[in-house]
Amino acid sequence: MSIALGVDPFNFVVFGGTGDLAIRKLMPALLFSECDDRLPDEASIIALGRTELSQQEYADIVRAGCKKYMADNLFSEEKWEAFAKRLCYFKLDIDEKQDFLKLAEHLDKTADRVRVFYLATHSSLFAAVGEGLHDANAIHDQSRIVLEKPLGMDLKSAKETNSQIARFFKEDQIFRIDHYLGKETVQNLMVLRFGNSIFEPVWHHGMIDHVQITVAETVGVEGRGGYYDKSGALRDMVQNHLVQLLCLVAMEPPAQFDQDAVRDEKLKILKSLRPIMGDHVEKNTVRGQYAEGAIDRTATHSYLEDSGIEESNTETFVAIKAEVDNWRWTGVPFYLRTGKRLRQRFSEIVIDFKPVPHQIFPSPGQGMKPNRLIIRLQPDEGIKLIMTSKVPGPGGLRLQQTPLNLSYSDVFRKRAPDAYERLILDSVRGNSTLFMRRDELEAAWSWVEPILEEWEKSEEALVDYPGGTMGPTASTALIARDGRSWHDGGET
Ligand code: BG6
């Protein structure tokens, strides 16, 4: 079998093996790796769950999930047969020592393989799993643990969980996942900035007016109400995905592309984020919850209906005006927004440059606007640079905004791998460049926590926004107050 990239033989152990994440993301990602011949012959996948299931029943669940969730109908019967042979299911109750001993015994049959323990469970269970593995002697030098986000509910619980896990695993064995870092376009953001010489000289407050980061979703909370209602958009999306994107836009060039150099630079940004606390929370943040509405002419339910909860103060939309207090970014706001049940699904980073210093064209009108760089993370991945051009024709000078367009699908013409494909194999290789380090994660919580605290104290009810809009009108006002407006997905 040919292996495109070197991966040592491994056992991949999934806690939460019957859960949504395992079935929707992890198993399809592993099957894609099988399809691309990236898995060595000696690789097995051990799924753990609380339900009693036969091997065949579990394989059927995974098969159905892969057929449903693998993009572009890429499911292949032939590859599935090979993949199914790697799969094995164990019932495991986290409180049962005996179950951990059985798992350890199974793993010991291939003791020389790398072991990846993937915790696709709520973070409140992480410590117990770590302890169970430790007591059963299941952790060896070649073991790693992958922790799903959100890790903790606030700074205190994140620190506690980190400390508990540190009793059983060394920091270089701990992989705190943020799947946004595994997205091809997010990795390309670093290549765009540090693999091209033309951007760095203009990447600062002298040339950039402001930055926008939007992660807009059309989905609601669907079956995830139980988790989501305790979490909300700030913990679910901002503390991790949006803050990580901000770091990649704002960080200084690292000396090398390695785990410490990259994460050291991100940490400096996290520490430079201006705290938003007290009165500043109301001024610089907006939160909302989706009400009934319609997306593409299809009626959508409210958050309360979707989650089956009668009353809730949980936000499904957040907009924040953030500032990075350092030499490079002084005076450049970073506007962040994310929400569920919005009009359109798109994630993008928009860099708005400053206007030309002196206007020489008579009556330039609307055609003359500052340059704008749009980094589209999904869908229609690509990069657009909006420039001012002359409209061809005699008599006068008419100007127009025109895009310089790089579409990844046109250039690369191949399937863009899912973020989890990359990240799972990186965890096997022991490469944590695209994972969060403990100090990074805690710094992100430190920034988010005062906002959470202020919201909890506030008596004000959440603002509703109809499904199919771009969130509460206060979000438009947040940026309009500074004389700016949100870039709206489809527009140039
Ligand atoms: C997850 C959140 O981390 O990211 C979900 O828990 C969200 O609520 C998802 O829907 C979005 O990821 P993607 O890759 O679909 O943009």
Short mmCIF file of C-alpha atoms and ligand atoms in Angstrom, two decimals:
data_model
loop_
_atom_site.label_atom_id
_atom_site.label_comp_id
_atom_site.label_asym_id
_atom_site.label_seq_id
_atom_site.Cartn_x
_atom_site.Cartn_y
_atom_site.Cartn_z
CA MET A 1 0.00 0.00 0.00
CA SER A 2 1.41 3.43 -0.84
CA ILE A 3 1.39 6.02 1.89
CA ALA A 4 1.42 9.63 0.75
CA LEU A 5 2.73 11.04 4.04
CA GLY A 6 4.55 9.12 6.70
CA VAL A 7 2.41 8.06 9.64
CA ASP A 8 3.62 5.46 12.12
CA PRO A 9 1.38 2.51 12.98
CA PHE A 10 -1.24 3.69 15.46
CA ASN A 11 -4.30 2.88 17.52
CA PHE A 12 -6.90 5.64 17.47
CA VAL A 13 -9.16 5.42 20.50
CA VAL A 14 -12.33 7.54 20.44
CA PHE A 15 -14.21 8.30 23.65
CA GLY A 16 -17.71 9.34 22.62
CA GLY A 17 -17.54 6.91 19.70
CA THR A 18 -21.29 6.92 19.09
CA GLY A 19 -21.63 10.70 19.46
CA ASP A 20 -22.40 13.32 16.86
CA LEU A 21 -18.78 14.45 16.38
CA ALA A 22 -17.43 10.93 15.94
CA ILE A 23 -20.07 9.92 13.42
CA ARG A 24 -20.32 13.21 11.53
CA LYS A 25 -16.66 14.25 11.45
CA LEU A 26 -14.05 11.84 12.84
CA MET A 27 -15.07 8.62 11.08
CA PRO A 28 -15.63 10.25 7.67
CA ALA A 29 -12.23 11.98 8.05
CA LEU A 30 -10.53 8.66 8.81
CA LEU A 31 -12.31 6.99 5.91
CA PHE A 32 -11.16 9.80 3.60
CA SER A 33 -7.60 9.11 4.78
CA GLU A 34 -8.18 5.46 3.93
CA CYS A 35 -9.37 6.47 0.46
CA ASP A 36 -6.19 8.52 -0.03
CA ASP A 37 -4.03 5.58 1.18
CA ARG A 38 -2.76 7.62 4.10
CA LEU A 39 -3.36 4.98 6.77
CA PRO A 40 -0.64 2.44 7.38
CA ASP A 41 -1.66 -1.23 7.38
CA GLU A 42 -1.14 -1.34 11.14
CA ALA A 43 -3.70 1.25 12.13
CA SER A 44 -6.86 0.48 14.06
CA ILE A 45 -9.74 2.52 15.34
CA ILE A 46 -11.24 1.67 18.69
CA ALA A 47 -14.52 3.40 19.43
CA LEU A 48 -15.88 3.57 22.96
CA GLY A 49 -19.42 4.33 24.04
CA ARG A 50 -21.86 3.69 26.87
CA THR A 51 -24.29 1.73 24.70
CA GLU A 52 -24.09 -2.03 24.36
CA LEU A 53 -23.53 -2.65 20.61
CA SER A 54 -22.22 -5.57 18.59
CA GLN A 55 -19.28 -4.96 16.23
CA GLN A 56 -21.65 -5.21 13.30
CA GLU A 57 -24.16 -2.75 14.79
CA TYR A 58 -21.42 -0.20 15.36
CA ALA A 59 -19.98 -0.67 11.88
CA ASP A 60 -23.46 -0.12 10.45
CA ILE A 61 -23.81 3.17 12.34
CA VAL A 62 -20.43 4.39 11.09
CA ARG A 63 -21.18 3.27 7.55
CA ALA A 64 -24.48 5.15 7.49
CA GLY A 65 -22.77 8.25 8.92
CA CYS A 66 -19.98 8.14 6.35
CA LYS A 67 -22.44 7.73 3.49
CA LYS A 68 -24.40 10.71 4.76
CA TYR A 69 -21.60 13.07 5.71
CA MET A 70 -18.79 12.42 3.25
CA ALA A 71 -18.66 15.35 0.87
CA ASP A 72 -19.40 14.99 -2.82
CA ASN A 73 -20.67 11.42 -2.48
CA LEU A 74 -17.13 10.13 -2.27
CA PHE A 75 -18.07 7.04 -0.29
CA SER A 76 -16.41 3.98 -1.86
CA GLU A 77 -17.56 0.42 -1.08
CA GLU A 78 -14.10 -0.98 -1.72
CA LYS A 79 -12.40 1.43 0.69
CA TRP A 80 -15.17 0.95 3.21
CA GLU A 81 -14.44 -2.81 3.31
CA ALA A 82 -10.79 -2.11 4.17
CA PHE A 83 -11.75 0.56 6.70
CA ALA A 84 -14.36 -1.60 8.45
CA LYS A 85 -11.64 -4.16 9.22
CA ARG A 86 -9.83 -1.53 11.30
CA LEU A 87 -12.90 -0.67 13.36
CA CYS A 88 -13.69 -2.12 16.71
CA TYR A 89 -16.22 -1.10 19.35
CA PHE A 90 -16.07 -1.45 23.15
CA LYS A 91 -18.70 -0.53 25.69
CA LEU A 92 -17.00 1.66 28.27
CA ASP A 93 -18.46 3.29 31.34
CA ILE A 94 -16.16 6.02 32.61
CA ASP A 95 -16.83 5.02 36.22
CA GLU A 96 -15.90 1.38 35.61
CA LYS A 97 -12.25 0.54 36.25
CA GLN A 98 -12.83 -2.84 34.71
CA ASP A 99 -13.73 -1.27 31.36
CA PHE A 100 -10.47 0.70 31.27
CA LEU A 101 -8.53 -2.46 32.13
CA LYS A 102 -10.17 -4.27 29.23
CA LEU A 103 -9.21 -1.41 26.92
CA ALA A 104 -5.62 -1.43 28.20
CA GLU A 105 -5.38 -5.16 27.68
CA HIS A 106 -6.56 -4.75 24.10
CA LEU A 107 -4.06 -1.95 23.44
CA ASP A 108 -1.21 -3.95 24.91
CA LYS A 109 -1.51 -6.46 22.08
CA THR A 110 0.03 -3.78 19.85
CA ALA A 111 2.01 -1.94 22.51
CA ASP A 112 4.61 -0.58 20.08
CA ARG A 113 2.05 1.52 18.19
CA VAL A 114 1.35 5.21 18.76
CA ARG A 115 -1.83 5.61 20.84
CA VAL A 116 -4.12 8.54 20.28
CA PHE A 117 -6.91 8.95 22.82
CA TYR A 118 -9.46 11.28 21.25
CA LEU A 119 -11.90 12.72 23.79
CA ALA A 120 -15.00 13.62 21.80
CA THR A 121 -16.94 14.15 25.01
CA HIS A 122 -17.89 17.05 27.24
CA SER A 123 -14.81 18.55 28.88
CA SER A 124 -16.20 17.83 32.35
CA LEU A 125 -15.32 14.16 31.66
CA PHE A 126 -11.73 14.76 30.54
CA ALA A 127 -10.14 14.41 33.97
CA ALA A 128 -11.98 11.16 34.73
CA VAL A 129 -10.91 9.67 31.40
CA GLY A 130 -7.29 10.72 32.01
CA GLU A 131 -7.39 9.12 35.44
CA GLY A 132 -9.06 5.93 34.15
CA LEU A 133 -6.38 5.53 31.49
CA HIS A 134 -3.62 6.21 33.96
CA ASP A 135 -4.92 3.76 36.58
CA ALA A 136 -5.27 1.05 33.94
CA ASN A 137 -1.68 1.66 32.81
CA ALA A 138 -2.88 2.49 29.31
CA ILE A 139 -0.64 5.54 28.80
CA HIS A 140 2.82 5.00 27.37
CA ASP A 141 5.49 7.32 25.95
CA GLN A 142 3.99 7.14 22.48
CA SER A 143 0.53 8.14 23.71
CA ARG A 144 -1.24 11.40 22.97
CA ILE A 145 -4.53 12.81 24.12
CA VAL A 146 -6.74 15.00 21.92
CA LEU A 147 -9.14 17.30 23.77
CA GLU A 148 -12.18 18.66 21.96
CA LYS A 149 -13.33 22.24 22.42
CA PRO A 150 -14.71 24.03 24.32
CA LEU A 151 -12.20 23.02 26.98
CA GLY A 152 -13.88 24.27 30.16
CA MET A 153 -16.77 26.64 30.66
CA ASP A 154 -14.64 29.51 31.94
CA LEU A 155 -11.04 30.25 32.91
CA LYS A 156 -11.30 28.44 36.24
CA SER A 157 -12.67 25.19 34.85
CA ALA A 158 -10.25 25.32 31.90
CA LYS A 159 -7.32 25.68 34.31
CA GLU A 160 -8.60 22.87 36.48
CA THR A 161 -9.03 20.51 33.53
CA ASN A 162 -5.61 21.43 32.16
CA SER A 163 -4.02 20.72 35.54
CA GLN A 164 -5.80 17.41 35.92
CA ILE A 165 -4.78 16.24 32.46
CA ALA A 166 -1.21 17.40 33.13
CA ARG A 167 -1.03 14.81 35.94
CA PHE A 168 -1.19 12.04 33.36
CA PHE A 169 0.16 13.51 30.09
CA LYS A 170 3.09 15.82 29.34
CA GLU A 171 2.25 19.07 27.52
CA ASP A 172 3.76 17.75 24.26
CA GLN A 173 1.37 14.76 24.45
CA ILE A 174 -1.70 17.02 24.78
CA PHE A 175 -3.50 18.16 21.62
CA ARG A 176 -6.21 20.78 22.22
CA ILE A 177 -8.11 20.81 19.00
CA ASP A 178 -9.67 23.77 17.25
CA HIS A 179 -10.74 22.37 13.91
CA TYR A 180 -10.63 25.82 12.28
CA LEU A 181 -6.83 25.60 12.41
CA GLY A 182 -6.99 22.47 10.25
CA LYS A 183 -9.03 24.09 7.49
CA GLU A 184 -7.01 24.40 4.29
CA THR A 185 -7.87 28.07 3.88
CA VAL A 186 -6.90 28.87 7.45
CA GLN A 187 -3.51 27.24 6.95
CA ASN A 188 -3.23 29.17 3.71
CA LEU A 189 -3.71 32.39 5.65
CA MET A 190 -0.24 31.86 7.11
CA VAL A 191 1.14 31.01 3.68
CA LEU A 192 -0.48 34.14 2.20
CA ARG A 193 1.08 36.34 4.85
CA PHE A 194 4.47 34.69 5.24
CA GLY A 195 5.03 33.03 1.86
CA ASN A 196 4.55 36.24 -0.16
CA SER A 197 6.58 39.37 0.26
CA ILE A 198 3.98 41.87 -0.92
CA PHE A 199 1.64 41.71 2.07
CA GLU A 200 3.94 42.18 5.03
CA PRO A 201 4.94 45.79 4.18
CA VAL A 202 1.26 46.86 4.19
CA TRP A 203 0.11 44.69 7.09
CA HIS A 204 -0.13 47.30 9.86
CA HIS A 205 -2.02 50.28 11.23
CA GLY A 206 -0.42 52.66 8.74
CA MET A 207 -2.15 50.91 5.82
CA ILE A 208 -5.04 48.94 7.29
CA ASP A 209 -8.22 50.69 8.42
CA HIS A 210 -9.93 47.74 10.10
CA VAL A 211 -10.40 43.96 9.94
CA GLN A 212 -13.65 41.98 9.89
CA ILE A 213 -13.94 38.31 10.76
CA THR A 214 -17.30 36.65 10.10
CA VAL A 215 -18.36 33.05 10.62
CA ALA A 216 -22.00 32.95 9.53
CA GLU A 217 -24.02 29.73 9.65
CA THR A 218 -27.46 28.91 8.34
CA VAL A 219 -27.82 25.86 10.59
CA GLY A 220 -29.55 26.13 13.93
CA VAL A 221 -28.73 24.10 17.02
CA GLU A 222 -30.68 21.09 15.76
CA GLY A 223 -30.15 18.11 18.13
CA ARG A 224 -27.41 19.88 20.11
CA GLY A 225 -29.62 21.99 22.37
CA GLY A 226 -28.49 20.25 25.58
CA TYR A 227 -24.85 21.15 24.96
CA TYR A 228 -25.47 24.48 23.25
CA ASP A 229 -27.72 26.01 25.84
CA LYS A 230 -24.97 25.76 28.47
CA SER A 231 -22.43 27.07 26.05
CA GLY A 232 -23.72 29.77 23.67
CA ALA A 233 -21.94 31.37 20.74
CA LEU A 234 -19.25 33.10 22.78
CA ARG A 235 -17.93 29.84 24.23
CA ASP A 236 -18.79 27.67 21.21
CA MET A 237 -17.31 29.85 18.47
CA VAL A 238 -15.64 33.07 19.64
CA GLN A 239 -13.36 31.86 22.46
CA ASN A 240 -11.76 29.42 20.05
CA HIS A 241 -12.41 29.70 16.29
CA LEU A 242 -12.78 33.47 15.89
CA VAL A 243 -10.04 34.35 18.36
CA GLN A 244 -7.69 31.90 16.62
CA LEU A 245 -8.43 33.52 13.26
CA LEU A 246 -7.75 36.93 14.76
CA CYS A 247 -4.39 35.65 16.04
CA LEU A 248 -3.39 34.38 12.61
CA VAL A 249 -4.22 37.72 11.01
CA ALA A 250 -2.52 39.79 13.70
CA MET A 251 0.55 37.78 14.77
CA GLU A 252 4.14 38.70 13.96
CA PRO A 253 5.99 36.43 11.51
CA PRO A 254 7.30 33.45 13.49
CA ALA A 255 10.97 32.58 12.99
CA GLN A 256 10.03 29.05 11.84
CA PHE A 257 6.87 27.18 11.04
CA ASP A 258 7.00 24.99 14.10
CA GLN A 259 4.81 24.38 17.09
CA ASP A 260 6.58 26.65 19.54
CA ALA A 261 7.41 29.53 17.24
CA VAL A 262 3.86 29.78 15.85
CA ARG A 263 2.16 29.41 19.21
CA ASP A 264 4.51 31.88 20.91
CA GLU A 265 3.47 34.53 18.39
CA LYS A 266 -0.24 33.77 18.78
CA LEU A 267 0.11 33.99 22.54
CA LYS A 268 1.58 37.50 22.25
CA ILE A 269 -1.55 38.60 20.38
CA LEU A 270 -3.86 37.01 22.94
CA LYS A 271 -2.04 38.91 25.64
CA SER A 272 -2.32 42.15 23.67
CA LEU A 273 -6.09 41.92 23.27
CA ARG A 274 -7.60 44.87 25.09
CA PRO A 275 -9.83 43.55 27.90
CA ILE A 276 -13.51 44.30 27.38
CA MET A 277 -15.01 44.74 30.81
CA GLY A 278 -17.55 46.75 32.82
CA ASP A 279 -19.37 49.39 30.75
CA HIS A 280 -17.28 48.51 27.72
CA VAL A 281 -19.10 45.22 27.36
CA GLU A 282 -22.41 46.84 26.47
CA LYS A 283 -20.68 49.27 24.14
CA ASN A 284 -18.47 46.79 22.31
CA THR A 285 -20.50 43.59 22.18
CA VAL A 286 -23.87 42.53 20.76
CA ARG A 287 -25.64 39.26 21.49
CA GLY A 288 -28.84 37.85 20.12
CA GLN A 289 -30.91 34.71 19.84
CA TYR A 290 -32.63 33.53 16.67
CA ALA A 291 -36.39 33.69 16.44
CA GLU A 292 -38.60 32.16 13.76
CA GLY A 293 -37.77 33.20 10.24
CA ALA A 294 -37.04 31.91 6.76
CA ILE A 295 -33.89 30.95 4.87
CA ASP A 296 -34.17 30.53 1.11
CA ARG A 297 -37.93 30.78 1.46
CA THR A 298 -38.02 27.83 3.87
CA ALA A 299 -39.52 28.61 7.26
CA THR A 300 -37.15 28.14 10.19
CA HIS A 301 -37.91 27.55 13.88
CA SER A 302 -36.82 29.68 16.79
CA TYR A 303 -33.93 28.68 19.03
CA LEU A 304 -36.36 27.71 21.79
CA GLU A 305 -38.26 25.41 19.45
CA ASP A 306 -35.06 23.91 18.00
CA SER A 307 -33.55 23.23 21.40
CA GLY A 308 -36.77 22.19 23.11
CA ILE A 309 -36.06 24.60 25.97
CA GLU A 310 -38.85 26.82 27.32
CA GLU A 311 -36.85 29.80 28.39
CA SER A 312 -33.25 30.63 27.65
CA ASN A 313 -30.83 33.51 27.80
CA THR A 314 -28.27 31.76 25.62
CA GLU A 315 -26.87 33.75 22.72
CA THR A 316 -26.74 32.27 19.22
CA PHE A 317 -25.22 35.43 17.73
CA VAL A 318 -22.30 37.55 18.90
CA ALA A 319 -20.62 40.63 17.45
CA ILE A 320 -17.60 42.17 19.14
CA LYS A 321 -15.38 45.13 18.48
CA ALA A 322 -11.92 43.99 19.60
CA GLU A 323 -8.65 45.90 19.73
CA VAL A 324 -5.09 44.65 19.76
CA ASP A 325 -2.94 46.94 21.86
CA ASN A 326 0.46 46.68 20.26
CA TRP A 327 2.69 48.71 17.96
CA ARG A 328 1.46 47.08 14.74
CA TRP A 329 -2.26 47.28 15.36
CA THR A 330 -2.90 50.37 17.40
CA GLY A 331 -6.13 52.06 16.30
CA VAL A 332 -7.19 49.17 14.02
CA PRO A 333 -10.46 47.60 15.22
CA PHE A 334 -11.09 43.91 14.64
CA TYR A 335 -14.83 43.39 14.25
CA LEU A 336 -15.85 39.79 14.96
CA ARG A 337 -19.26 38.26 14.37
CA THR A 338 -20.74 34.82 14.31
CA GLY A 339 -24.25 33.45 14.45
CA LYS A 340 -26.58 30.59 13.69
CA ARG A 341 -29.59 30.72 11.36
CA LEU A 342 -28.18 33.66 9.44
CA ARG A 343 -29.10 34.51 5.88
CA GLN A 344 -26.13 32.85 4.25
CA ARG A 345 -23.38 30.41 5.22
CA PHE A 346 -19.96 31.96 4.81
CA SER A 347 -16.75 32.44 6.76
CA GLU A 348 -14.39 35.17 5.75
CA ILE A 349 -11.74 37.59 6.84
CA VAL A 350 -11.89 41.05 5.31
CA ILE A 351 -8.94 43.40 5.47
CA ASP A 352 -10.03 46.95 4.68
CA PHE A 353 -7.16 49.20 3.66
CA LYS A 354 -6.95 52.94 4.17
CA PRO A 355 -7.98 55.30 1.35
CA VAL A 356 -5.35 56.81 -0.94
CA PRO A 357 -3.69 59.74 0.82
CA HIS A 358 -4.59 62.27 -1.86
CA GLN A 359 -7.40 62.15 -4.38
CA ILE A 360 -6.33 63.21 -7.90
CA PHE A 361 -9.33 62.11 -9.96
CA PRO A 362 -12.14 64.61 -10.40
CA SER A 363 -15.55 63.39 -9.06
CA PRO A 364 -14.51 59.79 -8.48
CA GLY A 365 -17.90 58.99 -6.92
CA GLN A 366 -18.70 55.48 -5.71
CA GLY A 367 -16.12 53.91 -8.04
CA MET A 368 -13.25 55.05 -5.84
CA LYS A 369 -13.08 53.08 -2.64
CA PRO A 370 -10.20 51.85 -0.50
CA ASN A 371 -8.71 48.46 -1.37
CA ARG A 372 -10.18 45.46 0.30
CA LEU A 373 -8.69 41.97 0.66
CA ILE A 374 -11.29 39.26 1.16
CA ILE A 375 -10.03 35.91 2.39
CA ARG A 376 -12.87 33.49 1.92
CA LEU A 377 -12.54 30.49 4.23
CA GLN A 378 -15.75 28.71 3.16
CA PRO A 379 -17.59 27.98 0.92
CA ASP A 380 -16.07 29.01 -2.47
CA GLU A 381 -12.64 29.16 -0.87
CA GLY A 382 -10.40 31.84 -2.32
CA ILE A 383 -8.90 35.28 -2.11
CA LYS A 384 -10.15 38.47 -3.73
CA LEU A 385 -8.37 41.78 -3.85
CA ILE A 386 -10.75 44.59 -4.65
CA MET A 387 -9.12 47.34 -6.67
CA THR A 388 -10.21 50.52 -8.34
CA SER A 389 -10.04 50.38 -12.15
CA LYS A 390 -10.89 52.66 -15.03
CA VAL A 391 -13.99 51.66 -16.96
CA PRO A 392 -12.89 51.43 -20.63
CA GLY A 393 -14.21 54.15 -22.90
CA PRO A 394 -13.49 57.67 -24.07
CA GLY A 395 -14.72 60.94 -22.60
CA GLY A 396 -14.00 61.48 -18.94
CA LEU A 397 -12.78 59.02 -16.40
CA ARG A 398 -15.19 56.57 -14.84
CA LEU A 399 -13.95 54.36 -12.05
CA GLN A 400 -15.19 51.01 -10.85
CA GLN A 401 -14.44 48.51 -8.08
CA THR A 402 -13.02 45.35 -9.68
CA PRO A 403 -11.89 42.05 -8.14
CA LEU A 404 -8.59 40.28 -8.65
CA ASN A 405 -9.83 36.79 -8.00
CA LEU A 406 -8.09 33.61 -6.88
CA SER A 407 -10.49 30.70 -6.58
CA TYR A 408 -8.94 27.60 -5.03
CA SER A 409 -11.29 25.23 -6.79
CA ASP A 410 -10.32 26.68 -10.20
CA VAL A 411 -6.61 26.55 -9.48
CA PHE A 412 -6.24 23.29 -7.58
CA ARG A 413 -9.09 21.27 -9.05
CA LYS A 414 -9.07 18.68 -6.34
CA ARG A 415 -11.01 17.87 -3.22
CA ALA A 416 -10.12 20.12 -0.28
CA PRO A 417 -9.62 17.76 2.66
CA ASP A 418 -11.72 18.26 5.75
CA ALA A 419 -9.93 19.88 8.69
CA TYR A 420 -10.18 16.72 10.79
CA GLU A 421 -8.27 14.65 8.23
CA ARG A 422 -5.23 16.81 8.67
CA LEU A 423 -5.54 17.23 12.41
CA ILE A 424 -6.06 13.55 13.23
CA LEU A 425 -2.93 12.55 11.34
CA ASP A 426 -0.97 15.46 12.85
CA SER A 427 -1.88 14.14 16.31
CA VAL A 428 -0.54 10.71 15.31
CA ARG A 429 2.67 12.35 14.09
CA GLY A 430 2.95 14.32 17.32
CA ASN A 431 2.90 17.66 15.50
CA SER A 432 0.98 20.19 17.55
CA THR A 433 1.58 23.33 15.45
CA LEU A 434 -2.13 23.49 14.57
CA PHE A 435 -3.35 22.79 18.11
CA MET A 436 -3.73 25.13 21.07
CA ARG A 437 -1.14 25.20 23.79
CA ARG A 438 -2.25 25.46 27.42
CA ASP A 439 -1.12 29.07 27.89
CA GLU A 440 -2.86 30.09 24.65
CA LEU A 441 -6.12 28.52 25.66
CA GLU A 442 -6.04 30.11 29.09
CA ALA A 443 -5.21 33.52 27.62
CA ALA A 444 -8.23 33.21 25.30
CA TRP A 445 -10.47 32.41 28.28
CA SER A 446 -9.04 35.38 30.20
CA TRP A 447 -10.14 37.69 27.39
CA VAL A 448 -13.61 36.19 27.01
CA GLU A 449 -14.45 35.77 30.68
CA PRO A 450 -15.16 39.41 31.63
CA ILE A 451 -17.68 39.54 28.76
CA LEU A 452 -19.41 36.41 30.03
CA GLU A 453 -19.48 37.81 33.56
CA GLU A 454 -20.97 41.10 32.49
CA TRP A 455 -23.63 39.39 30.38
CA GLU A 456 -24.55 37.18 33.32
CA LYS A 457 -24.97 40.20 35.58
CA SER A 458 -27.03 42.09 33.03
CA GLU A 459 -30.77 42.06 33.60
CA GLU A 460 -31.45 42.82 29.96
CA ALA A 461 -33.12 40.10 27.93
CA LEU A 462 -31.44 38.95 24.77
CA VAL A 463 -32.36 40.62 21.53
CA ASP A 464 -34.20 38.33 19.13
CA TYR A 465 -33.33 38.31 15.45
CA PRO A 466 -35.42 36.59 12.80
CA GLY A 467 -33.82 33.52 11.21
CA GLY A 468 -32.56 34.40 7.73
CA THR A 469 -31.24 37.86 8.63
CA MET A 470 -27.68 38.82 9.48
CA GLY A 471 -28.35 39.09 13.22
CA PRO A 472 -29.70 41.87 15.46
CA THR A 473 -29.74 45.41 14.08
CA ALA A 474 -27.48 46.36 16.98
CA SER A 475 -24.72 44.47 15.14
CA THR A 476 -25.07 46.83 12.16
CA ALA A 477 -25.04 49.75 14.60
CA LEU A 478 -21.88 48.47 16.34
CA ILE A 479 -19.80 48.96 13.21
CA ALA A 480 -21.85 51.86 11.73
CA ARG A 481 -21.06 53.90 14.84
CA ASP A 482 -17.45 53.97 13.59
CA GLY A 483 -18.55 54.97 10.08
CA ARG A 484 -18.04 51.45 8.68
CA SER A 485 -20.25 48.60 7.52
CA TRP A 486 -20.11 44.80 7.48
CA HIS A 487 -19.01 43.16 4.29
CA ASP A 488 -21.91 41.03 3.23
CA GLY A 489 -20.81 37.63 1.92
CA GLY A 490 -21.74 37.79 -1.74
CA GLU A 491 -20.84 41.43 -2.45
CA THR A 492 -17.42 42.54 -3.73
C1 BG6 B 1 -18.11 23.81 15.99
C2 BG6 B 1 -19.27 24.38 16.76
O1 BG6 B 1 -16.92 23.92 16.69
O2 BG6 B 1 -18.01 24.50 14.74
C3 BG6 B 1 -20.55 24.33 15.97
O3 BG6 B 1 -19.41 23.65 17.98
C4 BG6 B 1 -20.37 24.97 14.61
O4 BG6 B 1 -21.61 24.97 16.68
C5 BG6 B 1 -19.16 24.40 13.91
O5 BG6 B 1 -21.55 24.74 13.85
C6 BG6 B 1 -18.86 25.15 12.63
O6 BG6 B 1 -17.82 24.49 11.96
P1 BG6 B 1 -17.72 24.54 10.37
O7 BG6 B 1 -16.47 23.77 10.09
O8 BG6 B 1 -18.95 23.91 9.84
O9 BG6 B 1 -17.61 26.00 10.02
#
